[in-house]
Amino acid sequence: MSLFSVKMRSSARGTHISGAERIVGEQEIDEVCAAMSRRALAHGKGQPDSITITVSAIEREVVRVPALPITEATSRTPAEARDVVLGAIAPLTAHAAQAWELVTSVRDMRGAILFDAATGNRLEPDYARGVRVTSMDAATATGERPEAGSGKTRVADALVLASKVAHHPSVLAEVCISDDPDYTTGYVATNTLGYLRVPNMKPAGSAVGGRLFVVDTAAPADLIEYLEHTPVLVGES
Ligand code: WAQ
Ligand code: MG
């Protein structure tokens, strides 16, 4: 079955409001376009004056990866969250404490930090933007997914991203903190641990938020190409 990428972006007076992406079969295109335009019009950040939806056939092979298993830590404070995250990544890099410092101090990035496990150096070409992971979706049929924007999508979307990222052989771990001031649960993901939810990654009200990928490569060009462009469907189909 041929698959299509459906991408939506909305803006008002040139300022970005929202965006979304799905990978779907031909018979789902009309429903997904309708749902995306509804979501764009209802977005809390304001009324868009422009909504662009692009549908394009995916010409390359779509990679299918399993979803990481989800578990949850019991951290009650950011200090306890730090212990959980360091427990997960310290076996993978001697610079784990530095990685925690970094991911708990960034904000307003669109993409992720690439953190070299061997040196602690940052490898992303643009430090302000980071590397943005795109071209991915859950493999489940449209009807089985939570309604976009319903609030149930946050964990589902994060699991899709984390599963795509963890699948690349150069990625050892991911640490994520939401940029939403009122959403303080983050996660750390590795192939052996799976997707470990970590409560209280930051104090409530904090504008901090970011993603950091601990990587085992000094030359990330292939990894960046995979993260940005390889179409990936996560989970059973
Ligand atoms: N690719 C790379 N980095 C991204 C992307 C992307 N597609 N989207 C967001 N980021 C970075 C960016 O720096 C954001 O500031 C940061 O991640 C957080 O993004 O199980 O909501 O969309 O309850 O705010 C985790 C759920 C939710 C944990 C994460 O992230 C759980 C979340 P947000
Ligand atoms: Mg957010």
CSV table of C-alpha atoms and ligand atoms in Angstrom, one decimal, residues 154 178-180, ligand 2:
chain,number,residue,atom,x,y,z
A,154,ARG,CA,1.0,14.3,24.4
A,178,SER,CA,8.3,19.6,28.1
A,179,ASP,CA,8.4,23.3,27.4
A,180,ASP,CA,4.9,23.6,28.8
B,2,MG,MG,5.3,21.8,24.4
